[in-house]
JSON list of C-alpha atoms in Angstrom, two decimals:
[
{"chain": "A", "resi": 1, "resn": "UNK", "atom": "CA", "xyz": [0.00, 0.00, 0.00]},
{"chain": "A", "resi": 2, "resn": "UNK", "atom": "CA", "xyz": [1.69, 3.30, -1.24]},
{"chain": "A", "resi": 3, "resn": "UNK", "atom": "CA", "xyz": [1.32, 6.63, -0.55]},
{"chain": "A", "resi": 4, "resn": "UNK", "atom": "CA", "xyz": [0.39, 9.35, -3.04]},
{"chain": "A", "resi": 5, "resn": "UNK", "atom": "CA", "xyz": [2.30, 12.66, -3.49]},
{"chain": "A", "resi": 6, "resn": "UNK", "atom": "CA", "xyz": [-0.82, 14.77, -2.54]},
{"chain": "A", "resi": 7, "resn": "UNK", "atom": "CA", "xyz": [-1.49, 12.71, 0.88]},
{"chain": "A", "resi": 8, "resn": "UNK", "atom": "CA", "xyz": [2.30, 13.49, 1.48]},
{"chain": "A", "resi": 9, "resn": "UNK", "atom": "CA", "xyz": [2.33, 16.63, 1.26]},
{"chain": "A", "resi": 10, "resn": "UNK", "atom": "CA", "xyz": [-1.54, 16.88, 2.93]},
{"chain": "A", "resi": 11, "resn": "UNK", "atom": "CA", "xyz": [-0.19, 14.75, 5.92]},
{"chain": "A", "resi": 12, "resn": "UNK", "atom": "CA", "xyz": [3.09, 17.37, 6.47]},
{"chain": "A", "resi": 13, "resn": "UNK", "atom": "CA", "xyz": [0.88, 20.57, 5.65]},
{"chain": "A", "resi": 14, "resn": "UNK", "atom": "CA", "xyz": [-1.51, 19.39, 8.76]},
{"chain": "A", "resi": 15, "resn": "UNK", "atom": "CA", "xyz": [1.08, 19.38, 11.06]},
{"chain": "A", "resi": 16, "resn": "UNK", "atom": "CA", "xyz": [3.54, 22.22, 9.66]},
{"chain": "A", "resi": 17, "resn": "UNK", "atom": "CA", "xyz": [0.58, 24.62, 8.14]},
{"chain": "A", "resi": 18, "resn": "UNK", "atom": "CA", "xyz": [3.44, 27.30, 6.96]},
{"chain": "A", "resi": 19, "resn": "UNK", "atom": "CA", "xyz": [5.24, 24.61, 5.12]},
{"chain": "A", "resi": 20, "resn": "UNK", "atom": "CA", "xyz": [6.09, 24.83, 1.25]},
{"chain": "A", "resi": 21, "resn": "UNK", "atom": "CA", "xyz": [6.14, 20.91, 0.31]},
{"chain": "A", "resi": 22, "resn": "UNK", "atom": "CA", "xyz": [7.52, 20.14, -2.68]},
{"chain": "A", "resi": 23, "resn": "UNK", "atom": "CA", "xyz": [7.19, 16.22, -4.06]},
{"chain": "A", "resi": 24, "resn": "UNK", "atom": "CA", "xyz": [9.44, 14.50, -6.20]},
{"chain": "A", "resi": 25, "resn": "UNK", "atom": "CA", "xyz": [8.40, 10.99, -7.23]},
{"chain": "A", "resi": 26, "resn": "UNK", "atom": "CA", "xyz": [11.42, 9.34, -8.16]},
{"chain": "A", "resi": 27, "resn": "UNK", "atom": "CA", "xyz": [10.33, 6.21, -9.47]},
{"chain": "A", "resi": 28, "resn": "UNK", "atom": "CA", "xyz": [6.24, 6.29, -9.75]},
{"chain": "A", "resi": 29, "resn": "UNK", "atom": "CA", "xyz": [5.77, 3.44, -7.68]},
{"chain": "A", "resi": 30, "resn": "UNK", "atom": "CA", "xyz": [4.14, 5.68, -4.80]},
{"chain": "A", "resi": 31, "resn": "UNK", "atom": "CA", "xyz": [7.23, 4.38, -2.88]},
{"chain": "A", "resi": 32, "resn": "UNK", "atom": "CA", "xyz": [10.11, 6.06, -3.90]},
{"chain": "A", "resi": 33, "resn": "UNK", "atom": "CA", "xyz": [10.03, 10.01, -3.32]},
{"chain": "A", "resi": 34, "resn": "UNK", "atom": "CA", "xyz": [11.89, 12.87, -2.79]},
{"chain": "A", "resi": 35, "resn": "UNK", "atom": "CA", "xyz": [10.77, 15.90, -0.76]},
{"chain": "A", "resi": 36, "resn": "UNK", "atom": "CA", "xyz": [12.34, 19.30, -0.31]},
{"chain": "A", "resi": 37, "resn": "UNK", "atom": "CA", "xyz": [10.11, 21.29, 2.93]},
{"chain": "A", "resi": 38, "resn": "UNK", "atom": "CA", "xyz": [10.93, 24.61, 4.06]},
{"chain": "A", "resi": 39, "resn": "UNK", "atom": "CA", "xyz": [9.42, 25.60, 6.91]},
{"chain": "A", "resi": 40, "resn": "UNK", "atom": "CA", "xyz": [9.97, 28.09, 10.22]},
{"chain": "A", "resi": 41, "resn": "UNK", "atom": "CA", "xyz": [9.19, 24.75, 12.22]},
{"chain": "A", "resi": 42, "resn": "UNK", "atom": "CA", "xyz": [12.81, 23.93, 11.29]},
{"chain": "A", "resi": 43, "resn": "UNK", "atom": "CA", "xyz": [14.86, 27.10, 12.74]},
{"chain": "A", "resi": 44, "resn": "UNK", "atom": "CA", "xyz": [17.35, 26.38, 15.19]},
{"chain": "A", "resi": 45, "resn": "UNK", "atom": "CA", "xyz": [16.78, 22.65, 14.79]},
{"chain": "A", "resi": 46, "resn": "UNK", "atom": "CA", "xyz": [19.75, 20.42, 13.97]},
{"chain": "A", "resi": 47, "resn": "UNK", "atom": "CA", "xyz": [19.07, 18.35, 10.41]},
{"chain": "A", "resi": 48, "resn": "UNK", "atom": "CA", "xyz": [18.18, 15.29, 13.07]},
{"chain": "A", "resi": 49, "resn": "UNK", "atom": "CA", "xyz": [15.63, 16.93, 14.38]},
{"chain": "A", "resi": 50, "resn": "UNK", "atom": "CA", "xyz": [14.07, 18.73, 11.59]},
{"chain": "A", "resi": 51, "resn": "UNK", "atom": "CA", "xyz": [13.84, 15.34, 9.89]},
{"chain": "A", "resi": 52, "resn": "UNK", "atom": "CA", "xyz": [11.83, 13.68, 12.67]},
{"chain": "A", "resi": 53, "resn": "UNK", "atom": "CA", "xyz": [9.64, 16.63, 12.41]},
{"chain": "A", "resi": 54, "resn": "UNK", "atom": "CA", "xyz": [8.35, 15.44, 9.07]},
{"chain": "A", "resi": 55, "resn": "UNK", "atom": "CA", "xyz": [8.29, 11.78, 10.05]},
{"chain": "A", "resi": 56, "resn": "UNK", "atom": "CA", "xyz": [6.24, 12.49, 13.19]},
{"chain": "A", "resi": 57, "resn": "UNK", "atom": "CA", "xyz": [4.12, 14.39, 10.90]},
{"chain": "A", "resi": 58, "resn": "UNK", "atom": "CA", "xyz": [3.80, 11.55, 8.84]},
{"chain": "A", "resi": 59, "resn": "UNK", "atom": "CA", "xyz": [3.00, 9.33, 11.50]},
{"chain": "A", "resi": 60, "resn": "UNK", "atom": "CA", "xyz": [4.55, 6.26, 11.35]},
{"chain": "A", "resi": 61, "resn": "UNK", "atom": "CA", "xyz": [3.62, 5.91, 7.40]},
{"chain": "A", "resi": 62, "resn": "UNK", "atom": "CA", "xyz": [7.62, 6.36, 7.22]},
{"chain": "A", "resi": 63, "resn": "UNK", "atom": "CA", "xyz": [9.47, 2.96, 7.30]},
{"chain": "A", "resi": 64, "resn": "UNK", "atom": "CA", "xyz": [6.26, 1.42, 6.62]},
{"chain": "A", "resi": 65, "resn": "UNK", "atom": "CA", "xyz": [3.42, 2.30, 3.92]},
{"chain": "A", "resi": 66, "resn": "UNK", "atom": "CA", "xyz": [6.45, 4.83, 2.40]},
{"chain": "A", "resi": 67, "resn": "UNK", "atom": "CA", "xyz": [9.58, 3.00, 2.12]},
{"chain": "A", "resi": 68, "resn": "UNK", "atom": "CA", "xyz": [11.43, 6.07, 0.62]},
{"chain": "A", "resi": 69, "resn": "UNK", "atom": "CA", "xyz": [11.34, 9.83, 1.12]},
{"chain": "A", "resi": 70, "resn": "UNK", "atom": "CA", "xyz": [14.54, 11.60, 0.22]},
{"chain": "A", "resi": 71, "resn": "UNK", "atom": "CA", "xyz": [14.67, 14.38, 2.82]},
{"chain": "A", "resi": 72, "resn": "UNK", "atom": "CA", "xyz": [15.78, 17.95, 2.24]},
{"chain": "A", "resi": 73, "resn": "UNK", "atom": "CA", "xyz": [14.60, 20.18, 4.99]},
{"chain": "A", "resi": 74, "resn": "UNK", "atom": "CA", "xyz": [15.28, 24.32, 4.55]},
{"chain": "A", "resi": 75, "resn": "UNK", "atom": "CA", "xyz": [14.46, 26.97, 6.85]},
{"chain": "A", "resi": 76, "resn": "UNK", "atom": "CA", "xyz": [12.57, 30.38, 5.29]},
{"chain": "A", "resi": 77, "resn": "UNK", "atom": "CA", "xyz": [15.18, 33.12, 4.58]},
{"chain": "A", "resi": 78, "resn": "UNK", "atom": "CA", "xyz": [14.49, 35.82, 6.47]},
{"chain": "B", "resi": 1, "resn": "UNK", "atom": "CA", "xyz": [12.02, -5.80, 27.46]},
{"chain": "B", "resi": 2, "resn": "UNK", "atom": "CA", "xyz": [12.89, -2.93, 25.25]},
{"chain": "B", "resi": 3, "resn": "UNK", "atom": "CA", "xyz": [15.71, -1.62, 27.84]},
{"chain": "B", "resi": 4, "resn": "UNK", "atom": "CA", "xyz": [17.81, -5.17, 27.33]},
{"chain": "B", "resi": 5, "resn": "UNK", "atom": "CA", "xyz": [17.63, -4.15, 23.40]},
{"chain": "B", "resi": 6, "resn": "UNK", "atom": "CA", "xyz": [18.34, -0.35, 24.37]},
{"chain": "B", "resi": 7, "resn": "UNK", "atom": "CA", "xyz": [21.41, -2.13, 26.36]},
{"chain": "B", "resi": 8, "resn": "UNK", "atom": "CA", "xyz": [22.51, -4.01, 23.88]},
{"chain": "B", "resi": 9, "resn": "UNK", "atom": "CA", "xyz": [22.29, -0.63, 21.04]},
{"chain": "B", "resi": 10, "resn": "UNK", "atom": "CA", "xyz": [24.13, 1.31, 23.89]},
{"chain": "B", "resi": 11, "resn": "UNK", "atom": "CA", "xyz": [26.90, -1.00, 24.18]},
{"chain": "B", "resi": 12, "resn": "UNK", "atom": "CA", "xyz": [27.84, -1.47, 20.91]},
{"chain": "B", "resi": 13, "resn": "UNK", "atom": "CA", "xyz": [27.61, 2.53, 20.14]},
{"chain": "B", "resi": 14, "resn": "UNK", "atom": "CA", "xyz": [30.17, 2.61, 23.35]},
{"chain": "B", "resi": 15, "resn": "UNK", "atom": "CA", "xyz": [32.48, -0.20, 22.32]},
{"chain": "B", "resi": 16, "resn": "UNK", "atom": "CA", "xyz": [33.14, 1.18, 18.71]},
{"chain": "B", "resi": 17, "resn": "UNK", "atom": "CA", "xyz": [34.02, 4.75, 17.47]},
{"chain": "B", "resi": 18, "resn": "UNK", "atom": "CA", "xyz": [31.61, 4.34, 14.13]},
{"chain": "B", "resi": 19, "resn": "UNK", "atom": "CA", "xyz": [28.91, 2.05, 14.26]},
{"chain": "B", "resi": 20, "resn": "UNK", "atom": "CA", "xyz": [26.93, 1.72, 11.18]},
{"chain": "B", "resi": 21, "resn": "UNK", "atom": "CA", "xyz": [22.87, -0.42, 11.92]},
{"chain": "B", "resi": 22, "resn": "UNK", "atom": "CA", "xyz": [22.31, -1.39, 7.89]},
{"chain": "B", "resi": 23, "resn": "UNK", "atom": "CA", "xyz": [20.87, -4.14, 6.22]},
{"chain": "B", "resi": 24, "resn": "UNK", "atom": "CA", "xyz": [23.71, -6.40, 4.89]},
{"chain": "B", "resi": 25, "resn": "UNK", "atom": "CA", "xyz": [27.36, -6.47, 5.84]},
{"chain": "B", "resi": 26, "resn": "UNK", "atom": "CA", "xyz": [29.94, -3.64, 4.83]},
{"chain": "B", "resi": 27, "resn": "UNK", "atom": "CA", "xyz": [31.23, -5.57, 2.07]},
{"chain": "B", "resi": 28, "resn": "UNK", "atom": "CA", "xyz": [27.61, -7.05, 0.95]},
{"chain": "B", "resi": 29, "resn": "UNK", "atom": "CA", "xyz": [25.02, -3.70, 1.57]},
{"chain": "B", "resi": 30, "resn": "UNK", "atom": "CA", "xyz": [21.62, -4.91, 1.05]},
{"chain": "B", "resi": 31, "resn": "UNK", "atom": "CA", "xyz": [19.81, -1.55, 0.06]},
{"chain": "B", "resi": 32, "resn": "UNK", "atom": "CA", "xyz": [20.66, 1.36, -1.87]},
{"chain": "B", "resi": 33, "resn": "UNK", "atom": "CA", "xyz": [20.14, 3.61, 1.28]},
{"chain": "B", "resi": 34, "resn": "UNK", "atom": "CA", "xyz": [22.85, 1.61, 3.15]},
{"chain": "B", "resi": 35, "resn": "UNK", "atom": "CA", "xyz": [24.99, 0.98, 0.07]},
{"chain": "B", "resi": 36, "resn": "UNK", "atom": "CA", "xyz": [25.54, 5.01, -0.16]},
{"chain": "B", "resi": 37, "resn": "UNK", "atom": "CA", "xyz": [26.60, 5.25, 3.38]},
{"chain": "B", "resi": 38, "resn": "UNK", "atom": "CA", "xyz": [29.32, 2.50, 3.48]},
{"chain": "B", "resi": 39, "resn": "UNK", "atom": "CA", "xyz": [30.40, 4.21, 0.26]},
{"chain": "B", "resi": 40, "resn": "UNK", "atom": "CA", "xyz": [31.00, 7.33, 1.68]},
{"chain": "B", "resi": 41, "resn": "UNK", "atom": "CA", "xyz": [32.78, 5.93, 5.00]},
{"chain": "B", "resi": 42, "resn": "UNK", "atom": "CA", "xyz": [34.93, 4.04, 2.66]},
{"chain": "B", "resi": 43, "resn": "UNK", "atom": "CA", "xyz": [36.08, 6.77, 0.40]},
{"chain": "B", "resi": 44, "resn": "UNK", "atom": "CA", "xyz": [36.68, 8.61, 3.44]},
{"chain": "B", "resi": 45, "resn": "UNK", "atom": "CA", "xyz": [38.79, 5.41, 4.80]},
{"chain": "B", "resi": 46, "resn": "UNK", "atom": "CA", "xyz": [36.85, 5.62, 8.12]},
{"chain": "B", "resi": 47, "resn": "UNK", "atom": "CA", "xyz": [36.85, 2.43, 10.25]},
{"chain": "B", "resi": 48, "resn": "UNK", "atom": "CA", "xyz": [33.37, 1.62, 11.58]},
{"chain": "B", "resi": 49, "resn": "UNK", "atom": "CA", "xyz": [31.47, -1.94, 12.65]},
{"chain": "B", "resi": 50, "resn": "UNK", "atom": "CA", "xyz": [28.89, -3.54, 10.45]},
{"chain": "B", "resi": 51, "resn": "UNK", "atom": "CA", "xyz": [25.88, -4.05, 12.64]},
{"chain": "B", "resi": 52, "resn": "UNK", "atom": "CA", "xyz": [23.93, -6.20, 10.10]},
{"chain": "B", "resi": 53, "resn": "UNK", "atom": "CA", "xyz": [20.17, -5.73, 10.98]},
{"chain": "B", "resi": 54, "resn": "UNK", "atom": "CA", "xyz": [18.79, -8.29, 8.74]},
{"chain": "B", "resi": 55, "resn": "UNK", "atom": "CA", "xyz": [20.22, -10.88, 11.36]},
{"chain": "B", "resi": 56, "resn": "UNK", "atom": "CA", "xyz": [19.09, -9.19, 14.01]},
{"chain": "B", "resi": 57, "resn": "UNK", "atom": "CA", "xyz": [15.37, -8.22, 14.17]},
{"chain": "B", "resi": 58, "resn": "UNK", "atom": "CA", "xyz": [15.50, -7.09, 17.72]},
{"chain": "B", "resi": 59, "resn": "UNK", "atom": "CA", "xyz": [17.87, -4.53, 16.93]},
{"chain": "B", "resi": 60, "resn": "UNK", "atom": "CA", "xyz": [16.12, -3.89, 13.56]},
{"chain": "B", "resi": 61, "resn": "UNK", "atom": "CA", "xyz": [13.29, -2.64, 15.62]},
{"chain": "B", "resi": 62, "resn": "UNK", "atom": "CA", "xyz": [14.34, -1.29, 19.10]},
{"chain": "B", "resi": 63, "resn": "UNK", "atom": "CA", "xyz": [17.27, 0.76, 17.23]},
{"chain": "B", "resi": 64, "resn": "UNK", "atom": "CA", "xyz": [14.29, 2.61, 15.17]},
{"chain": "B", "resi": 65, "resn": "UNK", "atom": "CA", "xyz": [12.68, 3.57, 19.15]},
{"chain": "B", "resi": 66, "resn": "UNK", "atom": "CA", "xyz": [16.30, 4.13, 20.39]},
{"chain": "B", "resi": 67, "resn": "UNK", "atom": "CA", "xyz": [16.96, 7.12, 18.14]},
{"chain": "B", "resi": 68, "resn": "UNK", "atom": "CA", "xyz": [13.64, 8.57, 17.27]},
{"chain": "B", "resi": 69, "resn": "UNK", "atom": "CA", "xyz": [14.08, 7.72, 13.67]},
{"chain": "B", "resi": 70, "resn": "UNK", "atom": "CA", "xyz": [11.82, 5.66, 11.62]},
{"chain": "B", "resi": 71, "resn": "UNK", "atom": "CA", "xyz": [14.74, 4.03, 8.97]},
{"chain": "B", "resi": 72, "resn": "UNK", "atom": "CA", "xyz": [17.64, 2.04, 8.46]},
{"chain": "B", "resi": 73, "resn": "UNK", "atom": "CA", "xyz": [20.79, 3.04, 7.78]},
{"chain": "B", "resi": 74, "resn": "UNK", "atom": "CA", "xyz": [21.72, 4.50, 10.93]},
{"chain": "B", "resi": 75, "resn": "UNK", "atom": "CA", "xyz": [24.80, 5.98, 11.46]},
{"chain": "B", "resi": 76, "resn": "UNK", "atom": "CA", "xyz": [26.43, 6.78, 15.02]},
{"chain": "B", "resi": 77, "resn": "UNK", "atom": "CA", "xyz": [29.88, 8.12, 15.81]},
{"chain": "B", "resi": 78, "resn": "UNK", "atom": "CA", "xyz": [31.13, 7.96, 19.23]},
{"chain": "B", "resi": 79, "resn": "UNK", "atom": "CA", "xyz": [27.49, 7.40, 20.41]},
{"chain": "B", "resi": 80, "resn": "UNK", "atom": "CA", "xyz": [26.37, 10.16, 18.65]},
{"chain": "B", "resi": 81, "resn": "UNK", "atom": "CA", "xyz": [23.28, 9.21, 16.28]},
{"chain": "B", "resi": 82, "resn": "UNK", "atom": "CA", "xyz": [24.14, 11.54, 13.02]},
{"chain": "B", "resi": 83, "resn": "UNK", "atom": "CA", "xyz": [21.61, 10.93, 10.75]},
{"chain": "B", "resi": 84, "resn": "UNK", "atom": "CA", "xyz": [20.75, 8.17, 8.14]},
{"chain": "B", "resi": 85, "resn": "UNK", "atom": "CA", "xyz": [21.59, 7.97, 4.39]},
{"chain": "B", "resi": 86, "resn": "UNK", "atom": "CA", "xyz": [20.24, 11.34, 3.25]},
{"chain": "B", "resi": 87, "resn": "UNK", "atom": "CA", "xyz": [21.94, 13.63, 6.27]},
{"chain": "B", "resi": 88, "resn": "UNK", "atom": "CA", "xyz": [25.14, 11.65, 5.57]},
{"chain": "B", "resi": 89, "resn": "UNK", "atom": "CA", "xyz": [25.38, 12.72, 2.50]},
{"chain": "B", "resi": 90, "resn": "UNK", "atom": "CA", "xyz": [24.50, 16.09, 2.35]},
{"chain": "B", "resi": 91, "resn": "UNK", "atom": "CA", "xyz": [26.84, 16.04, 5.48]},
{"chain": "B", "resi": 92, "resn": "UNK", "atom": "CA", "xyz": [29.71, 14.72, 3.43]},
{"chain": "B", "resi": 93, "resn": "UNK", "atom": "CA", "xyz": [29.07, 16.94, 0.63]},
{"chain": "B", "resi": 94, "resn": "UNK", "atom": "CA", "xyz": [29.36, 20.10, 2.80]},
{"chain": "B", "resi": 95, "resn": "UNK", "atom": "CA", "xyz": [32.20, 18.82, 4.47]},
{"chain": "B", "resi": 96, "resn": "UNK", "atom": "CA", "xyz": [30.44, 18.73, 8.11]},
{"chain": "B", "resi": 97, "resn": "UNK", "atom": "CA", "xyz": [31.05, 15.37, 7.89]},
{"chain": "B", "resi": 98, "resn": "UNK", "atom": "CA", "xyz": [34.62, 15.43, 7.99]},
{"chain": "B", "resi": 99, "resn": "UNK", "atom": "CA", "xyz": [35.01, 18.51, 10.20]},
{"chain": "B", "resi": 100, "resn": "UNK", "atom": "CA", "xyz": [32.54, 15.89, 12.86]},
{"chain": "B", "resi": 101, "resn": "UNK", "atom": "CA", "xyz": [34.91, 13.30, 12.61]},
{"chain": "B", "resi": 102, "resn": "UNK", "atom": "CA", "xyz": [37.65, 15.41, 13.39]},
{"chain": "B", "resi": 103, "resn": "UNK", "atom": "CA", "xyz": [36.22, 17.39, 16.48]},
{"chain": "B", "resi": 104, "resn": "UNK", "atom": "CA", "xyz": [35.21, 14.25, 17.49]},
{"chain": "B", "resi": 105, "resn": "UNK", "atom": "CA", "xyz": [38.67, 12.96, 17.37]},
{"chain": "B", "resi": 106, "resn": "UNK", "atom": "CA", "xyz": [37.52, 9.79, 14.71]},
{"chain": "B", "resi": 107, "resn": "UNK", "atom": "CA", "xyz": [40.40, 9.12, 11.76]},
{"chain": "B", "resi": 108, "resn": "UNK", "atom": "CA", "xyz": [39.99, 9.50, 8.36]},
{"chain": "B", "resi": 109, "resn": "UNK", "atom": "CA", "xyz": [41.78, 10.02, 4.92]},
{"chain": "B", "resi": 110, "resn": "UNK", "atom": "CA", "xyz": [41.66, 13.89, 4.84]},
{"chain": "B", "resi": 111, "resn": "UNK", "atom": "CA", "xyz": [42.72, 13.66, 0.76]},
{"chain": "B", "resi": 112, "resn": "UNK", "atom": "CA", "xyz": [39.13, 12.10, -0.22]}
]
């Protein structure tokens, strides 16, 4: 069972409403993606945490239903 | 029963400067994800243990609770969890991989 790029970005939008998601699907298998996030959610936050920011906002779908999500996590210029 | 698994993860990230959780064996990586991480300690010439999850479903499992992070690879250096395949590489590509190894006192081929 896959995930689609919309409920991706849907899932990280709920939890981070300021984000700008953008989805690339690597392989259109619903299983391979890449995601590039910015968001203010992410200041100060090592690259650690800012990652586990988007998978708790994907709740536990990574690992599982989404095997891969390339992660690149920026913070808004100011 | 989850601490005697969290005992076992903190031991081996104590016993061993670079410890790398992936699926397969250093020589034999069993996913792309863990591939590109023994690839990059190897060009670096860093010395790190194996720990082959596959073989080791326990670990597989509790090391994903341990560190708050959903995926295999893992890396950790000096008991430090650093990130999995895609923060190890951006980290090697901006060179705060190297300057991490070296404040944390962990050899490598400076030249790569």
């Amino acid at each position: 069972m896959a995930m689609s790029a919309s409920e991706i970005t849907n899932m990280i939008k709920e939890a981070l409403p300021d984000a700008d998601v953008r989805i690339e699907d690597l392989r259109g298998d619903g299983d391979h993606y890449a995601a590039y996030i910015t968001s203010a959610a992410f200041e100060g936050k090592s690259r650690v945490q800012q990652h586990q920011i988007v998978y708790a906002a994907l709740q536990g779908k990574m690992g599982n239903e989404l095997h891969a999500l390339a992660l690149q996590t920026f913070v808004p210029n100011a | 029963m989850e601490n005697i698994i969290f005992e076992r993860i903190k031991k081996e990230i104590a016993e061993n400067d670079v410890v790398l959780f992936l699926k397969g064996t250093a020589i034999f990586p069993q996913c792309g994800f863990s591939a590109a991480v023994v690839q990059v300690l190897s060009q670096l010439g860093v010395a790190f243990d194996d720990f082959n999850v596959l073989e080791d479903n326990d670990i597989r499992e509790g090391i994903k609770e341990f560190s708050n992070w959903p995926t295999i690879p893992q890396l950790y250096v000096k008991g430090e969890f650093i990130g999995g395949c895609d923060i190890v590489r951006e980290m090697y590509e901006t060179g705060e991989l190297t300057d991490l190894l070296a404040e944390k006192g962990v050899s490598f081929n400076a030249a790569a």
